[in-house]
XYZ file of C-alpha atoms in Angstrom:
641
model
C -78.620 132.361 200.207
C -77.871 129.990 197.418
C -77.874 129.186 193.722
C -80.258 126.763 192.012
C -80.207 125.015 188.627
C -82.298 122.307 187.041
C -83.635 120.486 184.003
C -86.970 118.839 183.263
C -87.700 117.083 179.983
C -87.583 114.028 177.771
C -84.534 111.838 177.629
C -81.362 112.161 179.623
C -80.655 115.291 181.674
C -77.511 117.308 180.907
C -74.653 117.343 183.380
C -75.487 119.963 186.031
C -71.932 120.198 187.389
C -70.671 122.933 185.002
C -73.768 125.048 185.673
C -73.374 124.623 189.421
C -69.743 125.614 189.145
C -70.801 128.874 187.474
C -72.895 129.621 190.570
C -70.195 128.891 193.115
C -70.155 132.539 194.263
C -73.806 132.241 195.288
C -73.096 129.191 197.419
C -69.485 128.390 198.360
C -70.399 126.149 201.323
C -71.687 123.088 199.526
C -73.137 121.487 196.411
C -75.844 118.911 195.807
C -77.751 117.205 192.996
C -80.882 115.085 192.735
C -81.955 113.203 189.606
C -84.989 111.011 188.940
C -86.100 109.177 185.802
C -89.867 109.020 185.199
C -90.506 106.806 182.170
C -88.952 108.613 179.217
C -88.658 111.880 181.232
C -86.009 113.055 183.671
C -86.098 115.683 186.418
C -82.737 116.988 187.723
C -82.243 119.605 190.437
C -78.961 121.153 191.556
C -78.005 123.461 194.405
C -75.092 125.605 195.627
C -75.306 126.440 199.330
C -74.427 129.533 201.326
C -75.050 128.312 204.874
C -76.946 130.872 206.978
C -79.404 128.769 209.005
C -78.645 125.253 210.272
C -74.999 124.998 209.268
C -75.084 121.195 209.593
C -75.452 118.692 206.767
C -79.143 118.371 207.655
C -79.695 121.687 205.879
C -78.139 120.559 202.600
C -80.097 120.717 199.336
C -81.809 119.603 197.212
C -83.906 118.573 200.215
C -86.002 115.451 199.826
C -89.117 114.097 201.513
C -88.618 110.508 200.240
C -91.826 109.085 201.622
C -93.805 111.803 199.850
C -91.729 112.021 196.638
C -91.309 115.789 196.993
C -87.995 117.595 196.438
C -87.020 121.268 196.727
C -84.060 123.396 195.637
C -84.383 126.804 197.236
C -82.629 130.183 197.318
C -83.539 132.758 199.965
C -84.633 133.223 203.561
C -88.057 132.714 205.157
C -88.136 135.135 208.069
C -91.243 133.718 209.751
C -90.025 130.125 209.471
C -89.930 129.653 213.265
C -93.626 130.552 213.528
C -94.506 128.209 210.665
C -92.352 125.480 212.174
C -94.188 125.705 215.505
C -97.541 125.624 213.712
C -96.541 122.497 211.797
C -95.180 120.836 214.927
C -98.500 121.476 216.656
C -100.184 119.254 214.072
C -97.634 116.459 214.490
C -94.922 117.264 211.934
C -91.433 116.095 212.907
C -88.417 117.951 211.536
C -84.990 116.532 210.742
C -83.256 119.935 210.575
C -83.587 123.478 211.899
C -83.512 125.045 208.415
C -86.169 127.190 206.770
C -85.908 124.972 203.671
C -87.565 122.090 205.470
C -90.320 124.433 206.657
C -91.232 125.178 203.024
C -91.066 121.470 202.179
C -93.237 120.354 205.110
C -95.532 123.326 204.608
C -96.163 122.227 201.035
C -96.876 118.650 202.163
C -99.558 119.851 204.603
C -100.973 123.006 203.000
C -100.183 122.419 199.330
C -99.631 125.530 197.237
C -101.327 127.610 199.923
C -97.967 127.536 201.713
C -96.924 130.298 199.329
C -99.316 132.755 200.969
C -97.806 131.980 204.385
C -94.170 132.627 203.441
C -92.692 135.913 204.654
C -89.311 136.455 203.097
C -87.235 136.487 199.929
C -87.135 133.369 197.815
C -86.857 131.651 194.488
C -87.407 127.915 194.602
C -88.106 124.903 192.424
C -90.250 122.125 193.885
C -90.965 118.748 192.304
C -94.113 116.902 193.375
C -93.816 113.286 192.282
C -97.434 112.432 193.106
C -98.972 115.057 190.834
C -95.892 114.976 188.567
C -95.719 118.774 188.611
C -92.736 121.107 188.703
C -93.353 124.364 190.554
C -91.061 127.380 189.966
C -91.719 130.328 192.297
C -90.294 133.831 192.747
C -90.946 136.052 195.777
C -93.450 138.890 195.745
C -91.105 141.848 195.335
C -88.408 140.140 193.269
C -85.523 140.007 195.709
C -84.274 136.679 194.350
C -83.870 135.966 190.611
C -84.989 133.001 188.519
C -84.416 132.495 184.783
C -85.580 129.742 182.433
C -85.323 128.613 178.835
C -87.322 126.141 176.748
C -85.153 123.749 174.742
C -86.142 121.162 172.133
C -86.408 118.364 174.673
C -87.118 120.159 177.943
C -86.879 123.240 180.110
C -83.842 124.492 182.043
C -83.826 127.000 184.893
C -81.248 128.700 187.118
C -80.563 131.603 189.465
C -78.376 133.280 186.842
C -78.325 133.290 183.046
C -74.694 132.203 182.818
C -75.625 128.816 184.307
C -78.182 128.240 181.538
C -75.457 128.505 178.915
C -73.809 125.468 180.510
C -77.054 123.516 180.049
C -77.357 123.929 176.299
C -78.897 127.389 175.901
C -77.348 129.352 173.042
C -76.469 133.000 173.813
C -78.308 134.618 170.903
C -78.718 138.332 171.584
C -82.263 139.683 171.630
C -82.106 142.860 169.460
C -85.198 144.341 171.144
C -83.450 144.239 174.503
C -80.987 146.964 173.497
C -83.815 149.428 172.894
C -85.402 148.459 176.232
C -82.099 148.909 178.011
C -81.548 152.391 176.617
C -85.034 153.328 177.801
C -84.686 152.126 181.402
C -81.001 151.145 181.888
C -82.297 147.659 182.665
C -84.239 145.019 180.730
C -87.677 144.409 182.272
C -88.878 140.814 182.659
C -89.955 138.505 181.214
C -87.565 139.589 178.453
C -83.809 139.333 178.831
C -80.861 140.244 176.630
C -81.041 136.765 175.078
C -83.712 135.548 172.671
C -84.098 132.106 174.276
C -83.974 133.164 177.947
C -86.819 134.552 180.038
C -86.928 135.908 183.578
C -89.766 134.892 185.893
C -91.334 138.218 187.005
C -91.661 139.022 190.727
C -94.784 137.680 192.397
C -95.240 134.959 189.749
C -94.897 131.184 189.509
C -94.746 128.551 186.782
C -96.416 125.148 186.806
C -95.014 122.544 184.437
C -96.562 119.105 184.151
C -95.113 115.989 182.594
C -97.419 116.368 179.599
C -96.683 120.065 179.062
C -92.928 120.062 179.500
C -92.278 120.954 175.852
C -94.847 123.753 175.716
C -93.958 127.396 176.481
C -94.854 127.918 180.161
C -97.083 130.822 181.170
C -96.218 132.743 184.359
C -99.093 133.014 186.843
C -99.307 136.116 189.011
C -100.033 135.373 192.673
C -99.373 138.778 194.284
C -100.047 142.425 193.513
C -99.532 145.494 195.725
C -102.777 146.344 197.558
C -104.837 149.473 196.909
C -104.915 152.366 199.391
C -107.756 152.207 201.894
C -109.947 155.237 201.228
C -111.474 154.933 204.706
C -108.213 156.068 206.330
C -108.576 159.731 207.246
C -106.430 162.353 208.939
C -107.798 161.387 212.371
C -106.382 157.877 211.860
C -102.802 159.063 211.334
C -101.614 158.434 214.947
C -102.882 154.859 214.691
C -101.150 154.424 211.310
C -97.884 155.755 212.717
C -98.028 153.342 215.656
C -98.868 150.391 213.395
C -95.988 151.148 211.033
C -93.575 151.600 213.941
C -94.546 148.186 215.316
C -94.385 146.459 211.922
C -90.953 147.942 211.204
C -89.655 146.564 214.492
C -91.067 143.111 213.719
C -89.605 143.083 210.206
C -86.105 144.076 211.329
C -86.162 141.612 214.245
C -87.105 138.774 211.892
C -84.331 139.795 209.482
C -81.800 139.446 212.314
C -82.274 135.668 212.648
C -79.121 133.831 211.486
C -76.459 131.391 212.626
C -73.665 133.595 211.192
C -72.418 137.170 211.854
C -74.717 140.020 210.765
C -73.883 143.630 209.873
C -75.580 146.530 208.079
C -74.959 149.098 205.375
C -75.144 152.626 206.786
C -75.268 155.823 204.730
C -76.692 158.055 207.430
C -79.930 158.552 205.491
C -83.362 157.904 206.951
C -83.772 154.354 205.601
C -80.418 152.875 206.591
C -80.495 154.711 209.939
C -83.914 153.222 210.712
C -82.713 149.700 209.944
C -79.500 150.110 211.951
C -81.324 151.606 214.939
C -83.891 148.810 215.111
C -81.253 146.134 214.458
C -79.020 147.410 217.262
C -81.948 146.967 219.641
C -81.991 143.259 218.752
C -78.405 142.476 219.755
C -76.404 143.039 222.966
C -73.235 143.583 220.940
C -72.238 146.582 218.808
C -73.623 145.984 215.322
C -71.023 146.060 212.540
C -71.891 148.901 210.124
C -70.274 149.835 206.805
C -70.431 152.937 204.620
C -68.827 154.304 201.442
C -66.846 157.539 201.409
C -65.534 159.659 198.524
C -62.648 162.028 197.877
C -62.839 165.826 197.906
C -63.847 166.083 194.248
C -67.044 164.187 194.984
C -67.958 165.913 198.242
C -71.626 166.248 197.195
C -71.899 162.440 197.264
C -70.054 161.904 200.543
C -72.185 161.077 203.596
C -69.475 160.075 206.055
C -70.352 162.832 208.553
C -73.941 161.627 208.789
C -72.990 157.952 208.979
C -70.489 158.674 211.756
C -73.120 160.566 213.718
C -75.584 157.681 213.431
C -72.929 155.098 214.347
C -72.006 157.096 217.447
C -75.686 157.575 218.383
C -76.370 153.820 218.354
C -72.882 152.675 219.401
C -72.168 150.521 216.358
C -68.783 149.167 215.307
C -68.396 151.342 212.212
C -66.128 150.959 209.172
C -65.621 153.326 206.230
C -64.732 152.125 202.744
C -63.195 154.672 200.421
C -64.144 154.450 196.772
C -61.276 154.646 194.347
C -62.044 155.093 190.654
C -59.261 152.586 189.988
C -61.792 149.934 190.880
C -63.022 150.499 187.324
C -60.394 147.927 186.432
C -62.874 145.476 187.932
C -65.617 146.408 185.453
C -65.369 143.134 183.486
C -65.978 141.210 186.721
C -68.894 143.454 187.672
C -70.502 143.077 184.248
C -69.976 139.315 184.415
C -72.274 139.037 187.426
C -75.195 140.716 185.650
C -75.002 138.494 182.517
C -76.903 141.180 180.601
C -76.643 144.970 180.257
C -77.284 146.853 183.488
C -76.788 150.599 183.522
C -77.069 151.862 187.099
C -73.490 152.778 188.107
C -74.460 152.432 191.760
C -73.640 148.768 191.152
C -69.964 149.780 191.299
C -70.397 151.022 194.860
C -72.492 147.996 195.851
C -69.788 145.674 194.521
C -66.990 147.250 196.551
C -69.159 147.737 199.644
C -70.215 144.085 199.561
C -66.640 142.911 199.058
C -65.361 144.742 202.135
C -68.412 143.894 204.233
C -68.068 140.174 203.470
C -64.626 140.160 205.069
C -66.326 140.815 208.417
C -69.870 139.364 208.225
C -71.907 136.903 206.156
C -75.223 138.786 206.241
C -75.833 142.521 205.785
C -79.010 144.545 206.275
C -79.822 147.398 203.869
C -82.439 150.146 203.593
C -83.558 149.360 200.039
C -87.296 149.728 199.470
C -87.896 152.616 201.853
C -88.048 155.205 199.071
C -90.627 153.271 197.069
C -93.135 152.549 199.826
C -92.745 155.769 201.850
C -92.566 158.176 198.868
C -88.924 159.189 199.197
C -87.972 160.014 195.601
C -88.197 163.593 194.277
C -90.435 162.369 191.443
C -93.262 161.835 193.928
C -93.102 165.506 194.879
C -93.056 166.272 191.150
C -96.188 164.191 190.585
C -97.947 165.955 193.462
C -96.998 169.385 192.106
C -98.112 168.336 188.628
C -101.616 167.719 189.997
C -101.810 171.446 190.762
C -100.143 172.706 187.579
C -102.350 170.336 185.579
C -105.308 172.572 186.417
C -103.770 175.360 184.345
C -104.944 175.666 180.714
C -102.911 173.528 178.307
C -101.675 176.557 176.278
C -100.295 178.121 179.461
C -98.446 174.931 180.406
C -97.113 174.501 176.870
C -95.864 178.098 176.741
C -94.212 177.790 180.167
C -92.466 174.558 179.208
C -91.055 175.993 175.992
C -89.980 179.351 177.402
C -88.542 178.479 180.820
C -86.966 175.011 180.551
C -84.104 176.059 178.213
C -82.841 178.480 180.880
C -82.289 175.759 183.510
C -78.777 174.358 183.127
C -77.748 170.982 184.521
C -75.173 170.810 187.278
C -72.109 168.781 186.323
C -70.858 168.380 189.896
C -73.555 166.098 191.256
C -76.412 168.475 192.180
C -79.387 166.844 190.439
C -81.963 169.433 191.534
C -81.383 171.601 188.444
C -81.935 168.672 186.098
C -85.123 167.729 187.930
C -86.465 171.285 187.681
C -85.718 171.332 183.947
C -87.383 167.954 183.411
C -90.425 169.073 185.406
C -90.799 172.200 183.287
C -90.355 170.235 180.054
C -93.159 167.851 181.060
C -95.756 170.426 182.118
C -97.990 169.812 179.097
C -97.873 166.003 179.396
C -100.421 163.671 181.027
C -99.229 162.073 184.331
C -98.061 158.763 182.833
C -95.990 160.536 180.164
C -94.543 162.879 182.802
C -93.431 159.924 184.885
C -91.976 158.207 181.818
C -90.000 161.323 180.894
C -88.511 161.491 184.404
C -87.489 157.850 184.809
C -86.528 157.190 181.170
C -83.005 157.851 179.936
C -83.191 157.996 176.140
C -86.310 159.296 174.394
C -87.625 157.491 171.289
C -86.065 160.215 169.128
C -82.686 159.810 170.820
C -82.813 156.020 170.507
C -83.732 156.264 166.838
C -80.694 158.483 166.242
C -78.389 156.213 168.242
C -79.386 152.726 167.128
C -78.826 151.021 163.831
C -82.078 149.795 162.209
C -81.829 146.170 163.365
C -81.832 147.281 167.030
C -84.537 149.954 166.801
C -88.016 148.806 167.913
C -90.069 151.948 167.311
C -91.644 153.410 170.490
C -92.897 150.189 172.056
C -90.293 150.169 174.837
C -92.324 152.812 176.682
C -95.336 150.483 176.759
C -93.875 148.499 179.661
C -94.343 151.321 182.180
C -97.429 152.772 180.519
C -99.104 149.368 180.851
C -98.295 149.283 184.577
C -99.823 152.750 184.953
C -103.054 151.480 183.378
C -103.311 148.649 185.924
C -104.327 151.138 188.626
C -106.504 153.746 186.873
C -108.347 154.782 190.049
C -105.259 155.899 191.964
C -103.905 159.411 192.231
C -100.884 160.129 189.977
C -98.582 159.984 193.024
C -99.929 156.570 194.024
C -99.712 155.343 190.442
C -96.037 156.354 190.342
C -95.388 154.481 193.590
C -97.212 151.412 192.295
C -95.177 151.401 189.071
C -91.903 151.904 190.973
C -92.693 148.947 193.228
C -93.185 146.668 190.214
C -90.404 148.055 188.015
C -87.691 150.307 189.403
C -87.381 148.497 192.738
C -87.067 144.869 191.532
C -85.419 145.474 188.159
C -82.953 148.131 189.275
C -82.375 148.502 193.029
C -82.888 144.885 194.084
C -81.090 143.553 191.013
C -77.804 145.282 191.707
C -78.204 144.506 195.410
C -78.535 140.775 194.736
C -75.876 140.461 192.024
C -73.218 142.569 193.723
C -73.675 141.025 197.174
C -73.809 137.485 195.802
C -70.647 138.172 193.806
C -68.914 138.035 197.193
C -71.169 135.387 198.821
C -72.760 138.043 201.038
C -76.435 137.669 201.900
C -78.216 141.016 201.615
C -81.443 141.459 203.569
C -83.882 144.351 203.088
C -86.463 144.739 205.892
C -88.360 147.486 204.033
C -89.202 144.858 201.384
C -91.005 142.649 203.884
C -94.323 142.146 202.104
C -96.430 142.425 205.277
C -94.880 145.830 206.004
C -95.258 146.842 202.351
C -98.942 145.938 202.311
C -99.680 147.858 205.500
C -97.890 150.963 204.234
C -99.522 150.866 200.797
C -102.998 150.770 202.330
C -102.307 154.248 203.711
C -103.141 156.890 201.053
C -100.220 158.759 199.516
C -101.445 162.086 200.895
C -100.399 160.846 204.346
C -97.102 159.326 203.247
C -96.196 162.489 201.292
C -97.811 165.066 203.565
C -97.252 168.782 202.895
C -94.958 167.710 200.002
C -92.577 166.228 202.580
C -91.143 162.854 201.439
C -91.337 160.019 203.965
C -93.584 161.996 206.281
C -95.126 158.827 207.711
C -91.807 157.019 208.178
C -90.215 160.005 209.905
C -93.194 160.248 212.251
C -92.821 156.559 213.100
C -89.098 156.769 213.942
C -89.004 160.242 215.489
C -87.868 159.002 218.898
C -85.491 156.378 217.523
C -82.997 158.219 215.309
C -80.805 161.323 215.748
C -82.895 164.509 215.206
C -80.539 165.680 212.450
C -81.316 162.555 210.422
C -84.922 163.658 210.084
C -83.953 167.137 208.876
C -81.286 166.422 206.279
C -81.991 166.309 202.547
C -81.791 163.098 200.547
C -78.478 162.496 198.760
C -78.862 158.962 197.467
C -76.390 156.121 197.065
C -74.767 157.206 193.804
C -71.211 157.434 192.464
C -69.832 160.686 190.967
C -70.038 159.154 187.517
C -69.916 162.505 185.657
C -66.649 163.417 187.375
C -65.175 159.955 186.833
C -66.045 159.872 183.144
C -64.382 163.224 182.478
C -61.206 162.295 184.356
C -60.345 158.841 185.645
C -62.386 156.911 183.080
C -61.340 158.742 179.948
C -59.305 155.700 178.939
C -62.441 153.532 179.022
C -64.269 155.965 176.765
C -61.402 155.879 174.297
C -61.399 152.077 174.344
C -65.112 151.305 174.065
C -66.603 154.391 172.413
C -63.961 155.170 169.820
C -65.315 155.222 166.226
C -63.497 151.977 165.418
C -65.050 150.220 168.453
C -68.521 151.538 167.564
C -68.157 150.266 164.000
C -66.842 146.893 165.161
C -69.756 146.198 167.530
C -72.329 147.543 165.086
C -75.081 148.634 167.486
C -74.751 152.423 167.479
C -74.373 155.152 164.893
C -70.967 156.765 165.249
C -72.227 160.306 164.686
C -74.761 160.159 167.532
C -72.186 158.712 169.950
C -69.677 161.389 169.011
C -72.294 164.057 169.735
C -72.975 162.642 173.211
C -69.274 162.545 174.017
C -68.970 166.169 172.899
C -71.763 167.204 175.290
C -70.043 165.340 178.141
C -66.598 166.793 177.536
C -67.777 170.332 176.772
C -69.878 170.290 179.975
C -72.907 171.670 178.136
C -75.283 169.115 179.635
C -75.199 166.258 182.137
C -75.271 163.226 179.840
C -73.079 161.093 182.084
C -75.651 158.309 182.588
C -76.357 158.178 178.867
C -72.648 157.891 178.071
C -72.271 155.259 180.780
C -75.137 153.286 179.224
C -73.402 153.261 175.830
C -70.166 152.147 177.460
C -72.020 149.291 179.196
C -73.591 148.108 175.932
C -70.290 148.204 174.077
C -68.407 146.314 176.785
C -71.224 143.781 177.187
C -71.521 143.109 173.449
C -67.779 142.473 173.143
C -67.779 140.118 176.141
C -70.893 138.266 174.917
C -69.408 137.599 171.517
C -66.292 136.188 173.133
C -68.440 133.967 175.372
C -70.432 132.719 172.384
C -67.221 131.844 170.573
C -65.940 129.895 173.594
C -69.216 127.978 173.906
C -69.193 127.058 170.236
C -65.623 125.798 170.529
C -66.484 123.885 173.717
C -69.525 122.232 172.140
C -67.665 121.460 168.920
């Protein structure tokens, strides 16, 4: 795992050293630069290294094939690199290192851009081909590794994180539209970012930039999309599907265990993490190091220590528990710093502390992220399936039911989200499937955003178009399958994988997610949703595949989710933060929100009338981020004179 930066344009390249220094946390084990002048153009690539495979100097980057004039700066892991290496050796290729980086480089030399279809792993890389004078920027299929870029007057700059771009001449002008997007999703979907001059390369896309086009806005090219379900798969094929998924899971986890450094795993005791830990323990003769978060008595609904202990004992792992203390909120400025832009999922707090403690023992950690999206684990999939039945009722009946029953369902303020989900389901009864889904995954409605935002930050109702457009890409799917498709292209990369990458990399910990192996993902997605969510049972197919692997109680327990007790924290331990960032004077100073609307939300939180904890947290994030961004902009202006 590493950090990459670079510049391609006319004239002299900027100094990459400050940008590389800003990415030190992504690669503390080494630094490298490569610069080449081509007429009146210059190409410069930089790299920060976290050594995982081939710890020798032979694995350093940028990696160069001098005789072929091809150079690569790469962030990630290619899990099938040994297979590709053997294939290349069989046709006469000689390697100078044992790294996966050289496999990509030699693969490109022999297969060209077709090498991309052969790579099985997580990656973001920049490759310069001197013969064709093309720069190739690539991001992996599911978006596990980030890549940002910005077009300047005399060239294009790119980096693993936005903060590095600011060291290369990009000005941190805030994109007003991004605030409305953030309040809708609690993240900012690519290609947009929080900054007007910075774009994020979407998952499964690449950029090609030639010498002649270096000053033109690049257009991302999509090279991967999730496959459609295979309608030929019937109930009689289920045993074969179960066996195939069981085998593919084992292969994926085994490949994710390859490293020249110590490996551990996150363990909650849920189905996904238990599956990964069980298969990983089979791959090593030593007790696997496992790590889990635990909470105090006030947050007992979030605490999974009993289940994690049972799983650890079942597999014989070397287990550690990390207790969450709300005092870690003092670290919020550091946490926000690693996102560079607003990010509203408070699970990032847990991921930050879990990664910090895990890194003290291992360099690589396995996680169960992705299992919910491909195996239909979220409650919203059950909701979409139920909505198919209720949708057959006459519209007046659904409208009447929504209006009359939903007001009687009160939210739990202690962490039980089932009441909120029932209320949201009832409220959405009269909506079409795509609007139902949007109402469940969105956080602020257009009406709420209009009341909250000052005019310069309000963008009408267009923020919803991002997910609605994804829904339209697969019109022939069932509503459940459409929801899974949209989650795989939005919620998973922009939310779950984003906080996983940023919070693990903040501590130079490589996070690996076997459920996001694209070969496994493609095989699962070809199985219709009615078999993955059978009898309204989430993860039916996964549980069938691992039935003889995990403790029986793991298959029976209800999903809790990796979430902090944010409602409890906001009402008690974090009251000081609310007073600092959401006081009327702070709201007026930042100038994004209307004071009256913020005051109303705080009243609902403190009076316990409704669970608005995530909404309040989102406002706190925006306020803190805006203050920090303005300070950064001031420092950059002073630095640049």
